[in-house]
JSON list of C-alpha atoms in Angstrom, two decimals:
[
{"chain": "N", "resi": 15, "resn": "MET", "atom": "CA", "xyz": [103.99, -67.49, 30.64]},
{"chain": "N", "resi": 16, "resn": "ARG", "atom": "CA", "xyz": [107.64, -66.53, 31.05]},
{"chain": "N", "resi": 17, "resn": "VAL", "atom": "CA", "xyz": [108.47, -63.35, 32.96]},
{"chain": "N", "resi": 18, "resn": "LEU", "atom": "CA", "xyz": [111.75, -61.54, 33.72]},
{"chain": "N", "resi": 19, "resn": "ILE", "atom": "CA", "xyz": [112.00, -59.66, 37.03]},
{"chain": "N", "resi": 20, "resn": "VAL", "atom": "CA", "xyz": [114.66, -56.93, 37.10]},
{"chain": "N", "resi": 21, "resn": "GLU", "atom": "CA", "xyz": [114.88, -55.81, 40.74]},
{"chain": "N", "resi": 22, "resn": "ASP", "atom": "CA", "xyz": [117.97, -55.12, 42.88]},
{"chain": "N", "resi": 23, "resn": "GLU", "atom": "CA", "xyz": [116.34, -55.51, 46.31]},
{"chain": "N", "resi": 24, "resn": "PRO", "atom": "CA", "xyz": [116.73, -59.23, 47.18]},
{"chain": "N", "resi": 25, "resn": "THR", "atom": "CA", "xyz": [113.69, -59.55, 49.45]},
{"chain": "N", "resi": 26, "resn": "MET", "atom": "CA", "xyz": [111.40, -57.93, 46.89]},
{"chain": "N", "resi": 27, "resn": "ARG", "atom": "CA", "xyz": [112.87, -59.97, 44.04]},
{"chain": "N", "resi": 28, "resn": "VAL", "atom": "CA", "xyz": [112.47, -63.30, 45.83]},
{"chain": "N", "resi": 29, "resn": "SER", "atom": "CA", "xyz": [108.97, -62.41, 47.01]},
{"chain": "N", "resi": 30, "resn": "LEU", "atom": "CA", "xyz": [107.89, -61.52, 43.48]},
{"chain": "N", "resi": 31, "resn": "ARG", "atom": "CA", "xyz": [109.42, -64.67, 42.06]},
{"chain": "N", "resi": 32, "resn": "ARG", "atom": "CA", "xyz": [107.75, -66.97, 44.57]},
{"chain": "N", "resi": 33, "resn": "GLY", "atom": "CA", "xyz": [104.40, -65.25, 44.20]},
{"chain": "N", "resi": 34, "resn": "LEU", "atom": "CA", "xyz": [104.44, -65.36, 40.40]},
{"chain": "N", "resi": 35, "resn": "GLU", "atom": "CA", "xyz": [105.57, -68.97, 40.34]},
{"chain": "N", "resi": 36, "resn": "ALA", "atom": "CA", "xyz": [102.65, -69.84, 42.62]},
{"chain": "N", "resi": 37, "resn": "GLU", "atom": "CA", "xyz": [100.41, -68.19, 39.99]},
{"chain": "N", "resi": 38, "resn": "GLY", "atom": "CA", "xyz": [101.84, -70.45, 37.29]},
{"chain": "N", "resi": 39, "resn": "PHE", "atom": "CA", "xyz": [104.42, -68.15, 35.70]},
{"chain": "N", "resi": 40, "resn": "ALA", "atom": "CA", "xyz": [107.94, -69.23, 34.76]},
{"chain": "N", "resi": 41, "resn": "VAL", "atom": "CA", "xyz": [110.22, -66.59, 36.29]},
{"chain": "N", "resi": 42, "resn": "ASP", "atom": "CA", "xyz": [113.83, -65.48, 35.73]},
{"chain": "N", "resi": 43, "resn": "GLU", "atom": "CA", "xyz": [115.62, -62.83, 37.79]},
{"chain": "N", "resi": 44, "resn": "ALA", "atom": "CA", "xyz": [118.18, -60.09, 37.23]},
{"chain": "N", "resi": 45, "resn": "GLU", "atom": "CA", "xyz": [119.56, -57.85, 39.97]},
{"chain": "N", "resi": 46, "resn": "SER", "atom": "CA", "xyz": [120.96, -55.03, 37.81]},
{"chain": "N", "resi": 47, "resn": "GLY", "atom": "CA", "xyz": [119.94, -53.07, 34.75]},
{"chain": "N", "resi": 48, "resn": "ASP", "atom": "CA", "xyz": [122.87, -54.38, 32.71]},
{"chain": "N", "resi": 49, "resn": "THR", "atom": "CA", "xyz": [122.06, -58.01, 33.48]},
{"chain": "N", "resi": 50, "resn": "GLY", "atom": "CA", "xyz": [118.36, -57.42, 32.86]},
{"chain": "N", "resi": 51, "resn": "LEU", "atom": "CA", "xyz": [119.07, -55.83, 29.48]},
{"chain": "N", "resi": 52, "resn": "TRP", "atom": "CA", "xyz": [121.30, -58.74, 28.46]},
{"chain": "N", "resi": 53, "resn": "MET", "atom": "CA", "xyz": [118.68, -61.32, 29.47]},
{"chain": "N", "resi": 54, "resn": "ALA", "atom": "CA", "xyz": [115.89, -59.42, 27.71]},
{"chain": "N", "resi": 55, "resn": "ARG", "atom": "CA", "xyz": [117.97, -59.44, 24.54]},
{"chain": "N", "resi": 56, "resn": "GLU", "atom": "CA", "xyz": [118.96, -63.10, 24.76]},
{"chain": "N", "resi": 57, "resn": "PHE", "atom": "CA", "xyz": [115.75, -64.84, 25.83]},
{"chain": "N", "resi": 58, "resn": "PRO", "atom": "CA", "xyz": [112.11, -64.67, 24.67]},
{"chain": "N", "resi": 59, "resn": "TYR", "atom": "CA", "xyz": [110.04, -63.27, 27.55]},
{"chain": "N", "resi": 60, "resn": "ASP", "atom": "CA", "xyz": [106.31, -62.66, 27.55]},
{"chain": "N", "resi": 61, "resn": "ALA", "atom": "CA", "xyz": [106.67, -59.72, 29.96]},
{"chain": "N", "resi": 62, "resn": "ILE", "atom": "CA", "xyz": [109.28, -57.83, 32.00]},
{"chain": "N", "resi": 63, "resn": "VAL", "atom": "CA", "xyz": [108.76, -56.48, 35.53]},
{"chain": "N", "resi": 64, "resn": "LEU", "atom": "CA", "xyz": [111.31, -53.67, 35.65]},
{"chain": "N", "resi": 65, "resn": "ASP", "atom": "CA", "xyz": [112.35, -51.61, 38.67]},
{"chain": "N", "resi": 66, "resn": "ILE", "atom": "CA", "xyz": [113.49, -48.05, 37.92]},
{"chain": "N", "resi": 67, "resn": "MET", "atom": "CA", "xyz": [116.15, -47.59, 40.61]},
{"chain": "N", "resi": 68, "resn": "LEU", "atom": "CA", "xyz": [118.80, -50.15, 39.62]},
{"chain": "N", "resi": 69, "resn": "PRO", "atom": "CA", "xyz": [122.59, -50.39, 39.83]},
{"chain": "N", "resi": 70, "resn": "GLY", "atom": "CA", "xyz": [124.27, -49.85, 36.46]},
{"chain": "N", "resi": 71, "resn": "ARG", "atom": "CA", "xyz": [121.65, -48.86, 33.90]},
{"chain": "N", "resi": 72, "resn": "ASN", "atom": "CA", "xyz": [118.44, -47.72, 35.54]},
{"chain": "N", "resi": 73, "resn": "GLY", "atom": "CA", "xyz": [115.03, -48.93, 34.46]},
{"chain": "N", "resi": 74, "resn": "TYR", "atom": "CA", "xyz": [114.44, -45.92, 32.23]},
{"chain": "N", "resi": 75, "resn": "GLU", "atom": "CA", "xyz": [117.64, -46.67, 30.30]},
{"chain": "N", "resi": 76, "resn": "VAL", "atom": "CA", "xyz": [116.81, -50.36, 29.97]},
{"chain": "N", "resi": 77, "resn": "CYS", "atom": "CA", "xyz": [113.34, -49.57, 28.67]},
{"chain": "N", "resi": 78, "resn": "ARG", "atom": "CA", "xyz": [114.64, -46.91, 26.26]},
{"chain": "N", "resi": 79, "resn": "THR", "atom": "CA", "xyz": [117.31, -49.27, 24.87]},
{"chain": "N", "resi": 80, "resn": "LEU", "atom": "CA", "xyz": [114.92, -52.20, 24.34]},
{"chain": "N", "resi": 81, "resn": "ARG", "atom": "CA", "xyz": [112.39, -50.03, 22.51]},
{"chain": "N", "resi": 82, "resn": "ALA", "atom": "CA", "xyz": [115.14, -48.49, 20.36]},
{"chain": "N", "resi": 83, "resn": "GLU", "atom": "CA", "xyz": [116.13, -52.04, 19.40]},
{"chain": "N", "resi": 84, "resn": "GLN", "atom": "CA", "xyz": [112.53, -52.81, 18.41]},
{"chain": "N", "resi": 85, "resn": "ASN", "atom": "CA", "xyz": [112.05, -55.15, 21.37]},
{"chain": "N", "resi": 86, "resn": "TRP", "atom": "CA", "xyz": [108.34, -54.76, 22.22]},
{"chain": "N", "resi": 87, "resn": "THR", "atom": "CA", "xyz": [108.11, -57.19, 25.14]},
{"chain": "N", "resi": 88, "resn": "PRO", "atom": "CA", "xyz": [105.48, -55.74, 27.53]},
{"chain": "N", "resi": 89, "resn": "ILE", "atom": "CA", "xyz": [107.13, -53.85, 30.41]},
{"chain": "N", "resi": 90, "resn": "LEU", "atom": "CA", "xyz": [105.57, -53.23, 33.82]},
{"chain": "N", "resi": 91, "resn": "MET", "atom": "CA", "xyz": [107.70, -50.65, 35.64]},
{"chain": "N", "resi": 92, "resn": "LEU", "atom": "CA", "xyz": [108.09, -50.54, 39.42]},
{"chain": "N", "resi": 93, "resn": "THR", "atom": "CA", "xyz": [109.39, -47.64, 41.46]},
{"chain": "N", "resi": 94, "resn": "ALA", "atom": "CA", "xyz": [109.55, -46.29, 44.99]},
{"chain": "N", "resi": 95, "resn": "LYS", "atom": "CA", "xyz": [109.45, -42.78, 43.51]},
{"chain": "N", "resi": 96, "resn": "ARG", "atom": "CA", "xyz": [106.12, -40.96, 43.49]},
{"chain": "N", "resi": 97, "resn": "GLY", "atom": "CA", "xyz": [104.86, -38.34, 41.11]},
{"chain": "N", "resi": 98, "resn": "GLU", "atom": "CA", "xyz": [103.12, -37.96, 37.79]},
{"chain": "N", "resi": 99, "resn": "LEU", "atom": "CA", "xyz": [106.34, -36.87, 36.05]},
{"chain": "N", "resi": 100, "resn": "ASP", "atom": "CA", "xyz": [108.07, -40.14, 36.98]},
{"chain": "N", "resi": 101, "resn": "GLU", "atom": "CA", "xyz": [105.15, -42.16, 35.67]},
{"chain": "N", "resi": 102, "resn": "ALA", "atom": "CA", "xyz": [104.92, -40.07, 32.50]},
{"chain": "N", "resi": 103, "resn": "GLU", "atom": "CA", "xyz": [108.64, -40.52, 31.80]},
{"chain": "N", "resi": 104, "resn": "GLY", "atom": "CA", "xyz": [108.33, -44.29, 32.03]},
{"chain": "N", "resi": 105, "resn": "ILE", "atom": "CA", "xyz": [105.31, -44.39, 29.74]},
{"chain": "N", "resi": 106, "resn": "ASP", "atom": "CA", "xyz": [106.91, -41.98, 27.26]},
{"chain": "N", "resi": 107, "resn": "LEU", "atom": "CA", "xyz": [109.95, -44.25, 27.03]},
{"chain": "N", "resi": 108, "resn": "GLY", "atom": "CA", "xyz": [107.76, -47.19, 26.02]},
{"chain": "N", "resi": 109, "resn": "ALA", "atom": "CA", "xyz": [106.71, -48.88, 29.27]},
{"chain": "N", "resi": 110, "resn": "ASP", "atom": "CA", "xyz": [103.26, -50.44, 29.09]},
{"chain": "N", "resi": 111, "resn": "ASP", "atom": "CA", "xyz": [102.21, -49.99, 32.71]},
{"chain": "N", "resi": 112, "resn": "TYR", "atom": "CA", "xyz": [103.49, -48.57, 36.00]},
{"chain": "N", "resi": 113, "resn": "LEU", "atom": "CA", "xyz": [103.17, -49.45, 39.72]},
{"chain": "N", "resi": 114, "resn": "THR", "atom": "CA", "xyz": [104.42, -47.44, 42.68]},
{"chain": "N", "resi": 115, "resn": "LYS", "atom": "CA", "xyz": [105.82, -49.26, 45.72]},
{"chain": "N", "resi": 116, "resn": "PRO", "atom": "CA", "xyz": [104.36, -50.41, 48.00]},
{"chain": "N", "resi": 117, "resn": "PHE", "atom": "CA", "xyz": [101.78, -52.15, 45.85]},
{"chain": "N", "resi": 118, "resn": "SER", "atom": "CA", "xyz": [99.33, -55.01, 46.17]},
{"chain": "N", "resi": 119, "resn": "PHE", "atom": "CA", "xyz": [100.64, -58.27, 44.74]},
{"chain": "N", "resi": 120, "resn": "VAL", "atom": "CA", "xyz": [97.10, -59.08, 43.59]},
{"chain": "N", "resi": 121, "resn": "VAL", "atom": "CA", "xyz": [97.07, -55.84, 41.58]},
{"chain": "N", "resi": 122, "resn": "LEU", "atom": "CA", "xyz": [100.50, -56.60, 40.09]},
{"chain": "N", "resi": 123, "resn": "VAL", "atom": "CA", "xyz": [99.31, -60.02, 38.90]},
{"chain": "N", "resi": 124, "resn": "ALA", "atom": "CA", "xyz": [96.14, -58.52, 37.44]},
{"chain": "N", "resi": 125, "resn": "ARG", "atom": "CA", "xyz": [98.13, -55.83, 35.60]},
{"chain": "N", "resi": 126, "resn": "LEU", "atom": "CA", "xyz": [100.59, -58.43, 34.33]},
{"chain": "N", "resi": 127, "resn": "ARG", "atom": "CA", "xyz": [97.85, -60.69, 33.03]},
{"chain": "N", "resi": 128, "resn": "ALA", "atom": "CA", "xyz": [96.23, -57.71, 31.31]},
{"chain": "N", "resi": 129, "resn": "LEU", "atom": "CA", "xyz": [99.52, -56.92, 29.54]},
{"chain": "N", "resi": 130, "resn": "LEU", "atom": "CA", "xyz": [99.86, -60.52, 28.44]},
{"chain": "N", "resi": 131, "resn": "ARG", "atom": "CA", "xyz": [96.32, -60.58, 27.08]},
{"chain": "N", "resi": 132, "resn": "ARG", "atom": "CA", "xyz": [96.89, -57.41, 25.08]},
{"chain": "N", "resi": 133, "resn": "SER", "atom": "CA", "xyz": [100.13, -58.77, 23.62]},
{"chain": "N", "resi": 134, "resn": "GLY", "atom": "CA", "xyz": [98.82, -62.26, 22.91]},
{"chain": "N", "resi": 135, "resn": "GLY", "atom": "CA", "xyz": [99.16, -61.99, 19.16]},
{"chain": "N", "resi": 136, "resn": "GLY", "atom": "CA", "xyz": [95.43, -61.89, 18.60]},
{"chain": "N", "resi": 137, "resn": "ALA", "atom": "CA", "xyz": [94.69, -64.85, 20.86]},
{"chain": "N", "resi": 138, "resn": "PRO", "atom": "CA", "xyz": [91.13, -64.60, 22.24]},
{"chain": "N", "resi": 139, "resn": "VAL", "atom": "CA", "xyz": [90.61, -63.74, 25.89]},
{"chain": "N", "resi": 140, "resn": "VAL", "atom": "CA", "xyz": [88.85, -67.10, 26.33]},
{"chain": "N", "resi": 141, "resn": "ILE", "atom": "CA", "xyz": [90.16, -69.94, 24.18]},
{"chain": "N", "resi": 142, "resn": "GLU", "atom": "CA", "xyz": [87.56, -72.44, 22.99]},
{"chain": "N", "resi": 143, "resn": "ALA", "atom": "CA", "xyz": [88.31, -75.95, 21.74]},
{"chain": "N", "resi": 144, "resn": "GLY", "atom": "CA", "xyz": [84.95, -77.62, 21.24]},
{"chain": "N", "resi": 145, "resn": "ASP", "atom": "CA", "xyz": [83.31, -77.74, 24.68]},
{"chain": "N", "resi": 146, "resn": "LEU", "atom": "CA", "xyz": [86.68, -77.16, 26.37]},
{"chain": "N", "resi": 147, "resn": "SER", "atom": "CA", "xyz": [87.04, -73.55, 27.52]},
{"chain": "N", "resi": 148, "resn": "ILE", "atom": "CA", "xyz": [90.33, -72.06, 28.80]},
{"chain": "N", "resi": 149, "resn": "ASP", "atom": "CA", "xyz": [90.33, -68.59, 30.36]},
{"chain": "N", "resi": 150, "resn": "PRO", "atom": "CA", "xyz": [93.94, -67.39, 30.84]},
{"chain": "N", "resi": 151, "resn": "ALA", "atom": "CA", "xyz": [92.82, -64.26, 32.70]},
{"chain": "N", "resi": 152, "resn": "ALA", "atom": "CA", "xyz": [90.64, -66.02, 35.26]},
{"chain": "N", "resi": 153, "resn": "HIS", "atom": "CA", "xyz": [92.89, -69.11, 35.33]},
{"chain": "N", "resi": 154, "resn": "THR", "atom": "CA", "xyz": [89.87, -71.38, 34.87]},
{"chain": "N", "resi": 155, "resn": "VAL", "atom": "CA", "xyz": [89.06, -74.37, 32.68]},
{"chain": "N", "resi": 156, "resn": "THR", "atom": "CA", "xyz": [85.66, -75.87, 31.99]},
{"chain": "N", "resi": 157, "resn": "ARG", "atom": "CA", "xyz": [84.53, -78.87, 29.94]},
{"chain": "N", "resi": 158, "resn": "GLY", "atom": "CA", "xyz": [80.90, -78.69, 28.85]},
{"chain": "N", "resi": 159, "resn": "GLY", "atom": "CA", "xyz": [80.28, -76.12, 31.57]},
{"chain": "N", "resi": 160, "resn": "ALA", "atom": "CA", "xyz": [81.80, -78.30, 34.31]},
{"chain": "N", "resi": 161, "resn": "ASP", "atom": "CA", "xyz": [84.73, -76.81, 36.23]},
{"chain": "N", "resi": 162, "resn": "CYS", "atom": "CA", "xyz": [88.05, -78.64, 35.94]},
{"chain": "N", "resi": 163, "resn": "ALA", "atom": "CA", "xyz": [90.47, -77.94, 38.81]},
{"chain": "N", "resi": 164, "resn": "LEU", "atom": "CA", "xyz": [94.11, -77.72, 37.70]},
{"chain": "N", "resi": 165, "resn": "THR", "atom": "CA", "xyz": [97.33, -76.92, 39.52]},
{"chain": "N", "resi": 166, "resn": "ALA", "atom": "CA", "xyz": [99.20, -73.78, 38.46]},
{"chain": "N", "resi": 167, "resn": "ARG", "atom": "CA", "xyz": [101.75, -75.83, 36.50]},
{"chain": "N", "resi": 168, "resn": "GLU", "atom": "CA", "xyz": [99.10, -77.96, 34.82]},
{"chain": "N", "resi": 169, "resn": "PHE", "atom": "CA", "xyz": [97.28, -74.81, 33.75]},
{"chain": "N", "resi": 170, "resn": "ALA", "atom": "CA", "xyz": [100.52, -73.29, 32.42]},
{"chain": "N", "resi": 171, "resn": "VAL", "atom": "CA", "xyz": [101.19, -76.37, 30.25]},
{"chain": "N", "resi": 172, "resn": "LEU", "atom": "CA", "xyz": [97.60, -76.40, 28.97]},
{"chain": "N", "resi": 173, "resn": "GLU", "atom": "CA", "xyz": [97.77, -72.67, 28.21]},
{"chain": "N", "resi": 174, "resn": "GLN", "atom": "CA", "xyz": [100.79, -73.20, 25.95]},
{"chain": "N", "resi": 175, "resn": "LEU", "atom": "CA", "xyz": [98.86, -75.78, 23.95]},
{"chain": "N", "resi": 176, "resn": "ALA", "atom": "CA", "xyz": [95.72, -73.62, 23.89]},
{"chain": "N", "resi": 177, "resn": "ARG", "atom": "CA", "xyz": [97.49, -70.52, 22.64]},
{"chain": "N", "resi": 178, "resn": "ARG", "atom": "CA", "xyz": [98.67, -72.57, 19.65]},
{"chain": "N", "resi": 179, "resn": "LEU", "atom": "CA", "xyz": [95.41, -74.43, 19.20]},
{"chain": "N", "resi": 180, "resn": "GLY", "atom": "CA", "xyz": [95.62, -77.12, 16.52]},
{"chain": "N", "resi": 181, "resn": "GLU", "atom": "CA", "xyz": [99.41, -76.76, 16.20]},
{"chain": "N", "resi": 182, "resn": "VAL", "atom": "CA", "xyz": [102.10, -79.14, 17.38]},
{"chain": "N", "resi": 183, "resn": "VAL", "atom": "CA", "xyz": [104.04, -77.80, 20.38]},
{"chain": "N", "resi": 184, "resn": "SER", "atom": "CA", "xyz": [107.31, -79.53, 21.27]},
{"chain": "N", "resi": 185, "resn": "LYS", "atom": "CA", "xyz": [108.41, -80.48, 24.78]},
{"chain": "N", "resi": 186, "resn": "ALA", "atom": "CA", "xyz": [111.28, -77.99, 24.52]},
{"chain": "N", "resi": 187, "resn": "GLU", "atom": "CA", "xyz": [108.89, -75.16, 23.65]},
{"chain": "N", "resi": 188, "resn": "ILE", "atom": "CA", "xyz": [106.65, -76.01, 26.60]},
{"chain": "N", "resi": 189, "resn": "VAL", "atom": "CA", "xyz": [109.59, -76.15, 29.02]},
{"chain": "N", "resi": 190, "resn": "GLU", "atom": "CA", "xyz": [110.91, -72.83, 27.69]},
{"chain": "N", "resi": 191, "resn": "LYS", "atom": "CA", "xyz": [107.64, -71.10, 28.57]},
{"chain": "N", "resi": 192, "resn": "VAL", "atom": "CA", "xyz": [106.61, -72.95, 31.74]},
{"chain": "N", "resi": 193, "resn": "TRP", "atom": "CA", "xyz": [109.93, -73.54, 33.54]},
{"chain": "N", "resi": 194, "resn": "ASP", "atom": "CA", "xyz": [112.71, -71.02, 34.22]},
{"chain": "N", "resi": 195, "resn": "LEU", "atom": "CA", "xyz": [116.24, -70.69, 32.85]},
{"chain": "N", "resi": 196, "resn": "HIS", "atom": "CA", "xyz": [117.67, -72.83, 35.63]},
{"chain": "N", "resi": 197, "resn": "PHE", "atom": "CA", "xyz": [115.67, -75.91, 34.66]},
{"chain": "N", "resi": 198, "resn": "ASP", "atom": "CA", "xyz": [118.17, -78.61, 33.75]},
{"chain": "N", "resi": 199, "resn": "GLY", "atom": "CA", "xyz": [115.99, -81.67, 34.17]},
{"chain": "N", "resi": 200, "resn": "ASP", "atom": "CA", "xyz": [114.59, -84.16, 31.68]},
{"chain": "N", "resi": 201, "resn": "LEU", "atom": "CA", "xyz": [112.23, -82.77, 29.05]},
{"chain": "N", "resi": 202, "resn": "ASN", "atom": "CA", "xyz": [110.08, -85.83, 29.71]},
{"chain": "N", "resi": 203, "resn": "ILE", "atom": "CA", "xyz": [108.75, -83.97, 32.76]},
{"chain": "N", "resi": 204, "resn": "VAL", "atom": "CA", "xyz": [106.24, -82.59, 30.25]},
{"chain": "N", "resi": 205, "resn": "GLU", "atom": "CA", "xyz": [104.83, -86.11, 29.82]},
{"chain": "N", "resi": 206, "resn": "VAL", "atom": "CA", "xyz": [103.93, -86.19, 33.50]},
{"chain": "N", "resi": 207, "resn": "TYR", "atom": "CA", "xyz": [101.81, -83.07, 33.15]},
{"chain": "N", "resi": 208, "resn": "ILE", "atom": "CA", "xyz": [100.22, -84.21, 29.90]},
{"chain": "N", "resi": 209, "resn": "ARG", "atom": "CA", "xyz": [99.12, -87.45, 31.60]},
{"chain": "N", "resi": 210, "resn": "SER", "atom": "CA", "xyz": [97.69, -85.45, 34.49]},
{"chain": "N", "resi": 211, "resn": "LEU", "atom": "CA", "xyz": [95.81, -83.14, 32.13]},
{"chain": "N", "resi": 212, "resn": "ARG", "atom": "CA", "xyz": [94.33, -86.09, 30.28]},
{"chain": "N", "resi": 213, "resn": "LYS", "atom": "CA", "xyz": [93.13, -87.62, 33.55]},
{"chain": "N", "resi": 214, "resn": "LYS", "atom": "CA", "xyz": [91.36, -84.38, 34.49]},
{"chain": "N", "resi": 215, "resn": "LEU", "atom": "CA", "xyz": [90.16, -83.04, 31.14]},
{"chain": "N", "resi": 216, "resn": "ASP", "atom": "CA", "xyz": [89.66, -86.08, 28.92]},
{"chain": "N", "resi": 217, "resn": "GLU", "atom": "CA", "xyz": [89.15, -89.38, 30.72]},
{"chain": "N", "resi": 218, "resn": "PRO", "atom": "CA", "xyz": [86.15, -88.33, 32.87]},
{"chain": "N", "resi": 219, "resn": "PHE", "atom": "CA", "xyz": [84.39, -87.14, 29.69]},
{"chain": "N", "resi": 220, "resn": "GLY", "atom": "CA", "xyz": [85.36, -90.00, 27.38]},
{"chain": "N", "resi": 221, "resn": "VAL", "atom": "CA", "xyz": [87.34, -87.82, 24.99]},
{"chain": "N", "resi": 222, "resn": "ARG", "atom": "CA", "xyz": [90.96, -87.35, 23.93]},
{"chain": "N", "resi": 223, "resn": "SER", "atom": "CA", "xyz": [91.70, -83.68, 23.26]},
{"chain": "N", "resi": 224, "resn": "ILE", "atom": "CA", "xyz": [95.49, -83.71, 23.72]},
{"chain": "N", "resi": 225, "resn": "GLU", "atom": "CA", "xyz": [97.19, -85.68, 20.96]},
{"chain": "N", "resi": 226, "resn": "THR", "atom": "CA", "xyz": [100.74, -87.00, 21.02]},
{"chain": "N", "resi": 227, "resn": "VAL", "atom": "CA", "xyz": [102.54, -86.38, 17.73]},
{"chain": "N", "resi": 228, "resn": "ARG", "atom": "CA", "xyz": [105.35, -88.92, 17.83]},
{"chain": "N", "resi": 229, "resn": "GLY", "atom": "CA", "xyz": [108.79, -87.33, 17.68]},
{"chain": "N", "resi": 230, "resn": "ALA", "atom": "CA", "xyz": [107.35, -83.80, 17.53]},
{"chain": "N", "resi": 231, "resn": "GLY", "atom": "CA", "xyz": [105.29, -82.93, 20.62]},
{"chain": "N", "resi": 232, "resn": "TYR", "atom": "CA", "xyz": [101.65, -82.44, 21.54]},
{"chain": "N", "resi": 233, "resn": "ARG", "atom": "CA", "xyz": [98.61, -80.83, 19.97]},
{"chain": "N", "resi": 234, "resn": "LEU", "atom": "CA", "xyz": [95.34, -79.62, 21.49]},
{"chain": "N", "resi": 235, "resn": "ARG", "atom": "CA", "xyz": [92.60, -80.54, 19.05]},
{"chain": "N", "resi": 236, "resn": "THR", "atom": "CA", "xyz": [90.43, -77.69, 17.84]},
{"chain": "N", "resi": 237, "resn": "ASP", "atom": "CA", "xyz": [87.27, -79.77, 18.43]},
{"chain": "N", "resi": 238, "resn": "GLY", "atom": "CA", "xyz": [88.25, -80.47, 22.04]},
{"chain": "N", "resi": 239, "resn": "GLY", "atom": "CA", "xyz": [88.37, -84.19, 21.33]},
{"chain": "N", "resi": 240, "resn": "ARG", "atom": "CA", "xyz": [84.73, -84.49, 20.34]},
{"chain": "N", "resi": 241, "resn": "SER", "atom": "CA", "xyz": [84.69, -85.20, 16.61]}
]
C-alpha cells in the first residue's frame, strides 16, 4: 500500500521509509507541512504518517486542512510532545491514531496496518479466492492450507490483485500502489513479479489463478484457479 511520510527530521524520515519499504509499502516523503499537504492533495495515498512539529504548516494544520477538504486518507500522527491534551487535539482535528516519540517501529507498522484494514472499503480482513488465502494484516499467503513464502514486493503486488478480486488491474495501477513517486522504470517490471507469483502460487499446485488480460492488465480469479 502507498504511504506518505511527512517528517522534517532526516534520520527519522529515512529510517521510517526504509523500514516501511522492507515491510512491502510504497513510500513517498515530505519534509515540511506545506509539501506534505500538496502531495496529499495531488496523489492517492492509502495512509499518511504525519509529524506534528513541522516547518511551515504544522501537523495539526495539515490534518485540519485535509479534513476540511473532505480528504479522509487515514492519518497516523507522530509527536515528541507528551500529554493527553496534545493527543486529544490531534484526534479532534480528524487524525485516526497517534504515537509519541520514541516509539517501537513494530507498533507503528501494526497501527498502520490496522488503519489500512479499517479503511479498506469493505475488503475482508482475510481475502479468499478459492483455496488461496491472503491475509494483509499477517502478511501471509496459503494455498490449500500450505504456506507460500513471498517477498515483500511479491506480496504487495498480490495484495493489489486480491483487493480487487475478479477485476482487471492494470500495470500502471499496480506500480502506482507498490512503487513510489520516483519510479521511472518500465511498467513491464510488473510482469517479472507476476511470473514469480505464478511460480510460487500456481505452478506447484497445477492451477492458474492470475490471468493476463491482453492490453488491459491482470486479474486474480475468484475461484483461485480451480474451476
